[in-house]
Short mmCIF file of C-alpha atoms in Angstrom, two decimals:
data_model
loop_
_atom_site.label_atom_id
_atom_site.label_comp_id
_atom_site.label_asym_id
_atom_site.label_seq_id
_atom_site.Cartn_x
_atom_site.Cartn_y
_atom_site.Cartn_z
CA MET A 1355 0.00 0.00 0.00
CA ALA A 1356 1.27 3.46 -0.88
CA PRO A 1357 1.93 5.87 2.01
CA GLU A 1358 -0.61 8.52 2.87
CA PRO A 1359 0.14 11.40 0.44
CA TRP A 1360 1.78 14.52 1.74
CA SER A 1361 2.09 13.23 5.32
CA GLU A 1362 3.29 15.69 7.93
CA GLY A 1363 7.06 15.57 8.23
CA ASP A 1364 7.51 13.50 5.09
CA ALA A 1365 10.49 14.54 2.93
CA ALA A 1366 8.38 14.67 -0.23
CA THR A 1367 5.88 16.92 1.54
CA ALA A 1368 8.66 19.27 2.57
CA ARG A 1369 9.53 19.75 -1.10
CA LEU A 1370 5.93 20.17 -2.26
CA ALA A 1371 5.70 23.88 -1.46
CA GLU A 1372 8.95 24.64 -3.29
CA ILE A 1373 7.99 22.56 -6.32
CA THR A 1374 4.55 24.19 -6.43
CA ALA A 1375 6.06 27.68 -6.35
CA TRP A 1376 8.48 26.87 -9.16
CA SER A 1377 5.73 25.19 -11.20
CA ARG A 1378 3.55 28.28 -11.02
CA ALA A 1379 6.42 30.54 -12.04
CA LEU A 1380 7.31 28.27 -14.97
CA ALA A 1381 3.66 28.06 -16.06
CA ASP A 1382 3.45 31.85 -16.21
CA ARG A 1383 6.72 32.08 -18.12
CA SER A 1384 5.90 29.42 -20.72
CA TYR A 1385 2.43 30.91 -21.23
CA ALA A 1386 3.91 34.38 -21.78
CA MET A 1387 6.50 33.04 -24.22
CA MET A 1388 3.85 31.20 -26.21
CA ARG A 1389 1.64 34.29 -26.37
CA GLY A 1390 4.64 36.24 -27.62
CA GLY A 1391 5.24 33.81 -30.47
CA GLY A 1392 8.33 32.23 -28.93
CA VAL A 1393 9.47 28.63 -28.60
CA PRO A 1394 9.81 27.90 -24.88
CA VAL A 1395 12.85 25.79 -24.01
CA PHE A 1396 13.32 24.79 -20.38
CA LEU A 1397 16.52 23.26 -19.02
CA GLY A 1398 16.51 21.86 -15.54
CA GLY A 1399 17.07 19.06 -13.11
CA ASP A 1400 13.96 17.40 -11.74
CA HIS A 1401 11.32 16.35 -14.30
CA SER A 1402 8.66 17.90 -12.09
CA LEU A 1403 9.51 21.23 -13.77
CA SER A 1404 7.43 20.00 -16.73
CA MET A 1405 4.31 20.42 -14.63
CA GLY A 1406 4.84 24.15 -15.00
CA SER A 1407 6.25 24.36 -18.52
CA VAL A 1408 3.56 22.16 -20.09
CA THR A 1409 0.73 23.74 -18.10
CA GLY A 1410 1.64 27.15 -19.52
CA VAL A 1411 1.80 25.73 -23.04
CA ALA A 1412 -1.54 23.94 -22.51
CA ARG A 1413 -3.17 27.15 -21.33
CA HIS A 1414 -2.08 28.98 -24.47
CA CYS A 1415 -3.09 26.12 -26.77
CA ARG A 1416 -6.53 26.01 -25.14
CA GLU A 1417 -7.04 29.72 -25.74
CA ALA A 1418 -5.76 29.46 -29.31
CA GLY A 1419 -7.88 26.41 -30.10
CA THR A 1420 -4.79 24.37 -30.99
CA PRO A 1421 -4.67 20.67 -30.04
CA LEU A 1422 -1.73 19.99 -27.75
CA PHE A 1423 0.27 16.76 -27.99
CA VAL A 1424 3.09 15.73 -25.66
CA LEU A 1425 6.03 13.46 -26.53
CA TRP A 1426 7.51 12.23 -23.25
CA LEU A 1427 10.97 10.73 -23.88
CA ASP A 1428 11.71 8.90 -20.66
CA ALA A 1429 12.59 5.57 -19.06
CA HIS A 1430 9.67 6.04 -16.67
CA GLY A 1431 5.95 6.69 -17.13
CA ASP A 1432 5.78 9.54 -14.56
CA PHE A 1433 2.06 8.76 -14.19
CA ASN A 1434 1.93 8.18 -10.45
CA THR A 1435 -0.38 10.19 -8.23
CA PRO A 1436 0.04 11.00 -4.52
CA HIS A 1437 -2.08 7.90 -3.83
CA THR A 1438 -0.17 5.45 -6.09
CA SER A 1439 3.43 6.62 -5.75
CA PRO A 1440 5.70 4.28 -3.75
CA SER A 1441 8.08 7.15 -2.95
CA GLY A 1442 5.98 10.33 -2.94
CA ASN A 1443 8.50 12.02 -5.22
CA MET A 1444 6.94 14.59 -7.53
CA HIS A 1445 9.28 13.77 -10.40
CA GLY A 1446 7.30 10.56 -10.83
CA MET A 1447 3.97 12.38 -11.14
CA PRO A 1448 4.09 15.19 -13.73
CA VAL A 1449 2.24 13.39 -16.55
CA ALA A 1450 -0.56 12.39 -14.17
CA LEU A 1451 -0.92 16.00 -13.04
CA LEU A 1452 -0.91 17.28 -16.62
CA CYS A 1453 -3.64 14.80 -17.55
CA GLY A 1454 -5.88 15.97 -14.71
CA GLU A 1455 -5.59 13.07 -12.27
CA ASP A 1456 -6.83 13.53 -8.71
CA GLY A 1457 -4.56 14.69 -5.92
CA PHE A 1458 -3.05 17.84 -7.43
CA ASP A 1459 -5.75 20.45 -6.84
CA ASP A 1460 -3.50 22.80 -4.87
CA VAL A 1461 -0.57 22.92 -7.31
CA PHE A 1462 -2.10 25.51 -9.66
CA PRO A 1463 -4.76 28.15 -9.04
CA PRO A 1464 -7.83 28.00 -11.30
CA GLU A 1465 -6.62 30.79 -13.58
CA GLN A 1466 -3.41 28.86 -14.40
CA ARG A 1467 -4.74 25.34 -14.54
CA ALA A 1468 -4.86 23.65 -17.96
CA THR A 1469 -4.72 19.95 -18.72
CA VAL A 1470 -3.63 17.71 -21.57
CA ASN A 1471 -5.88 15.10 -23.17
CA PRO A 1472 -4.38 11.73 -22.10
CA ALA A 1473 -5.05 10.40 -25.60
CA HIS A 1474 -2.64 13.07 -26.90
CA VAL A 1475 0.24 11.94 -24.67
CA HIS A 1476 2.92 9.64 -26.10
CA LEU A 1477 5.29 8.03 -23.61
CA PHE A 1478 8.34 6.93 -25.59
CA GLY A 1479 11.23 4.69 -24.55
CA ILE A 1480 9.52 3.41 -21.40
CA ARG A 1481 11.15 0.55 -19.52
CA SER A 1482 10.15 1.03 -15.87
CA LEU A 1483 6.57 1.39 -14.56
CA ASP A 1484 5.07 1.07 -11.09
CA PRO A 1485 1.96 -1.12 -10.75
CA GLY A 1486 -0.36 1.79 -9.94
CA GLU A 1487 0.71 3.93 -12.86
CA ARG A 1488 0.53 0.94 -15.21
CA ARG A 1489 -3.15 0.53 -14.34
CA LEU A 1490 -3.81 4.25 -14.76
CA LEU A 1491 -2.07 4.43 -18.13
CA ARG A 1492 -4.21 1.61 -19.47
CA ALA A 1493 -7.40 3.12 -18.07
CA ARG A 1494 -6.69 6.58 -19.53
CA GLY A 1495 -5.65 5.39 -22.99
CA VAL A 1496 -2.18 6.93 -22.95
CA ASP A 1497 0.01 5.79 -25.86
CA VAL A 1498 3.00 3.92 -24.43
CA VAL A 1499 5.87 3.01 -26.75
CA ASP A 1500 8.14 0.87 -24.60
CA MET A 1501 11.59 -0.33 -25.53
CA ARG A 1502 10.21 -3.69 -26.65
CA LEU A 1503 8.21 -1.95 -29.38
CA ILE A 1504 11.22 0.15 -30.34
CA ASP A 1505 13.45 -2.93 -30.48
CA GLU A 1506 10.93 -4.76 -32.65
CA HIS A 1507 9.92 -2.01 -35.09
CA GLY A 1508 12.55 0.71 -34.76
CA VAL A 1509 12.06 4.31 -33.68
CA GLY A 1510 11.18 5.52 -37.19
CA VAL A 1511 7.89 3.60 -37.43
CA HIS A 1512 6.55 4.94 -34.16
CA MET A 1513 7.82 8.48 -34.67
CA ARG A 1514 6.16 8.69 -38.09
CA ARG A 1515 2.88 7.57 -36.53
CA ILE A 1516 3.06 10.22 -33.80
CA ILE A 1517 4.13 12.98 -36.17
CA GLU A 1518 1.27 12.13 -38.54
CA ARG A 1519 -1.23 12.36 -35.69
CA VAL A 1520 -0.01 15.82 -34.78
CA ARG A 1521 0.02 16.97 -38.40
CA GLN A 1522 -3.49 15.74 -39.15
CA ALA A 1523 -4.82 17.56 -36.09
CA GLY A 1524 -2.92 20.77 -36.88
CA GLY A 1525 -1.46 20.39 -33.41
CA HIS A 1526 1.35 21.73 -31.28
CA LEU A 1527 3.88 19.14 -30.07
CA HIS A 1528 5.66 19.63 -26.76
CA VAL A 1529 8.77 17.44 -26.34
CA SER A 1530 9.94 16.58 -22.84
CA LEU A 1531 13.35 14.87 -22.90
CA ASP A 1532 14.60 13.14 -19.76
CA VAL A 1533 18.26 12.12 -19.76
CA ASP A 1534 17.31 8.65 -18.59
CA PHE A 1535 15.53 8.08 -21.91
CA LEU A 1536 19.06 7.45 -23.18
CA ASP A 1537 21.04 4.36 -22.32
CA PRO A 1538 23.26 5.07 -19.28
CA ALA A 1539 26.27 3.83 -21.25
CA ILE A 1540 26.09 7.00 -23.35
CA ALA A 1541 24.42 9.31 -20.79
CA PRO A 1542 25.42 8.40 -17.23
CA ALA A 1543 24.55 11.75 -15.60
CA VAL A 1544 21.19 10.75 -14.15
CA GLY A 1545 20.08 9.62 -10.72
CA THR A 1546 17.41 7.20 -11.96
CA ALA A 1547 19.30 5.27 -14.62
CA VAL A 1548 17.64 2.24 -16.24
CA LEU A 1549 19.56 -0.09 -18.53
CA GLY A 1550 18.46 -0.65 -22.11
CA GLY A 1551 17.70 2.91 -23.19
CA ALA A 1552 17.87 4.64 -26.54
CA THR A 1553 21.13 4.55 -28.46
CA TYR A 1554 23.02 7.55 -29.79
CA ARG A 1555 21.64 7.12 -33.31
CA GLU A 1556 18.08 6.32 -32.20
CA ALA A 1557 17.98 9.54 -30.20
CA HIS A 1558 19.41 11.61 -33.06
CA LEU A 1559 16.99 10.09 -35.55
CA ILE A 1560 14.06 11.10 -33.34
CA MET A 1561 15.31 14.68 -33.19
CA GLU A 1562 16.02 14.82 -36.91
CA MET A 1563 12.56 13.50 -37.77
CA LEU A 1564 10.92 15.99 -35.43
CA HIS A 1565 12.80 18.87 -37.01
CA ASP A 1566 11.88 17.77 -40.53
CA ALA A 1567 8.22 17.50 -39.50
CA GLY A 1568 8.14 21.06 -38.16
CA VAL A 1569 5.59 20.26 -35.46
CA VAL A 1570 7.59 20.94 -32.27
CA GLY A 1571 6.73 24.19 -30.55
CA SER A 1572 8.19 23.78 -27.05
CA LEU A 1573 10.81 21.68 -25.27
CA ASP A 1574 12.05 20.49 -21.86
CA VAL A 1575 15.49 18.95 -21.28
CA VAL A 1576 15.65 17.58 -17.75
CA GLU A 1577 17.27 15.35 -15.11
CA LEU A 1578 20.91 16.07 -15.98
CA ASN A 1579 23.02 15.69 -12.84
CA PRO A 1580 26.50 17.07 -13.63
CA PHE A 1581 27.96 15.42 -10.51
CA LEU A 1582 27.23 12.02 -12.06
CA ASP A 1583 28.57 12.86 -15.51
CA GLU A 1584 31.81 11.58 -17.02
CA ARG A 1585 33.87 14.49 -18.36
CA GLY A 1586 30.71 16.18 -19.70
CA LYS A 1587 29.71 13.14 -21.76
CA SER A 1588 25.96 13.43 -21.08
CA ALA A 1589 25.83 17.20 -21.32
CA LEU A 1590 27.58 17.23 -24.69
CA LEU A 1591 25.20 14.59 -26.02
CA LEU A 1592 22.19 16.66 -24.96
CA VAL A 1593 23.64 19.69 -26.71
CA ASP A 1594 24.01 17.63 -29.89
CA LEU A 1595 20.46 16.30 -29.64
CA VAL A 1596 18.95 19.75 -29.19
CA ALA A 1597 21.03 20.97 -32.13
CA SER A 1598 19.54 18.17 -34.26
CA LEU A 1599 16.04 19.11 -33.13
CA PHE A 1600 16.64 22.69 -34.23
CA GLY A 1601 18.01 21.76 -37.62
CA ARG A 1602 21.68 20.88 -37.56
CA ARG A 1603 22.35 18.41 -40.37
CA ILE A 1604 25.20 16.26 -41.58
CA ILE A 1605 24.42 17.33 -45.15
CA ASP A 1606 21.69 19.30 -46.87
CA PRO A 1607 19.02 16.73 -47.81
CA ALA A 1608 18.51 18.54 -51.12
CA VAL A 1609 22.00 17.44 -52.17
CA THR A 1610 21.24 13.85 -53.00
CA GLN A 1611 23.27 13.31 -56.18
CA SER A 1612 26.86 13.70 -57.10
CA GLN A 1613 27.66 16.38 -59.62
CA ILE A 1614 29.81 13.79 -61.38
CA GLY A 1615 27.71 11.75 -63.74
CA GLY A 1616 24.46 12.36 -61.86
CA GLN A 1617 24.99 9.25 -59.73
CA ALA A 1618 23.34 8.97 -56.33
CA VAL A 1619 25.78 9.48 -53.46
#
């Protein structure tokens, strides 16, 4: 049985007020950036920051009449609630909050609160779920692409499906990238590492496909712990991935043939 949520004296409860304050500030900032025509990019530690960044984006999308989709690149589902979480840690709950699950009424005031349709959430790269969140994910119809599906079909098949959904709806895609989405062999700077994550090329292909699709309008990059890194290995990889998302290429895709004899390169 999960502990009583937000118990007096509990360590997670002690952090709740601080996380709530930051979430509200981030929600205001992301909302203002969206209204101003910007592309909000949030860099941080704990994945709970996405409660604020995505809430602000969701508020703007609701006002603009734009369907919001979320691509959650993570080893974990982050769909626990205060009643299902084994630990009480908020970094395991942001998707549940964003989808309007019970237990989070005091995090945002009514004027800030905005939710995401669970059917528009795509959890990608998942390889660790708690029993309670597994049941909730099934009940809410959240799309879960675990590493088994990626191993079997490749990232391209599933990314094309998600991108096409967003395109057909004329939607806005928010990408939330957790370092533990990546295999710890290439990105060790994370406190919740799970073996069997995305490879270097799988991660870059995702970012390249997203850039080519032109559907991404906001981004989180989270859970980097520099004290656990190896000579900046994880940080440098994240920089490269974000560069790919924003258009850095190996070669211009328009240059597909050699100028010598018209042969394909």
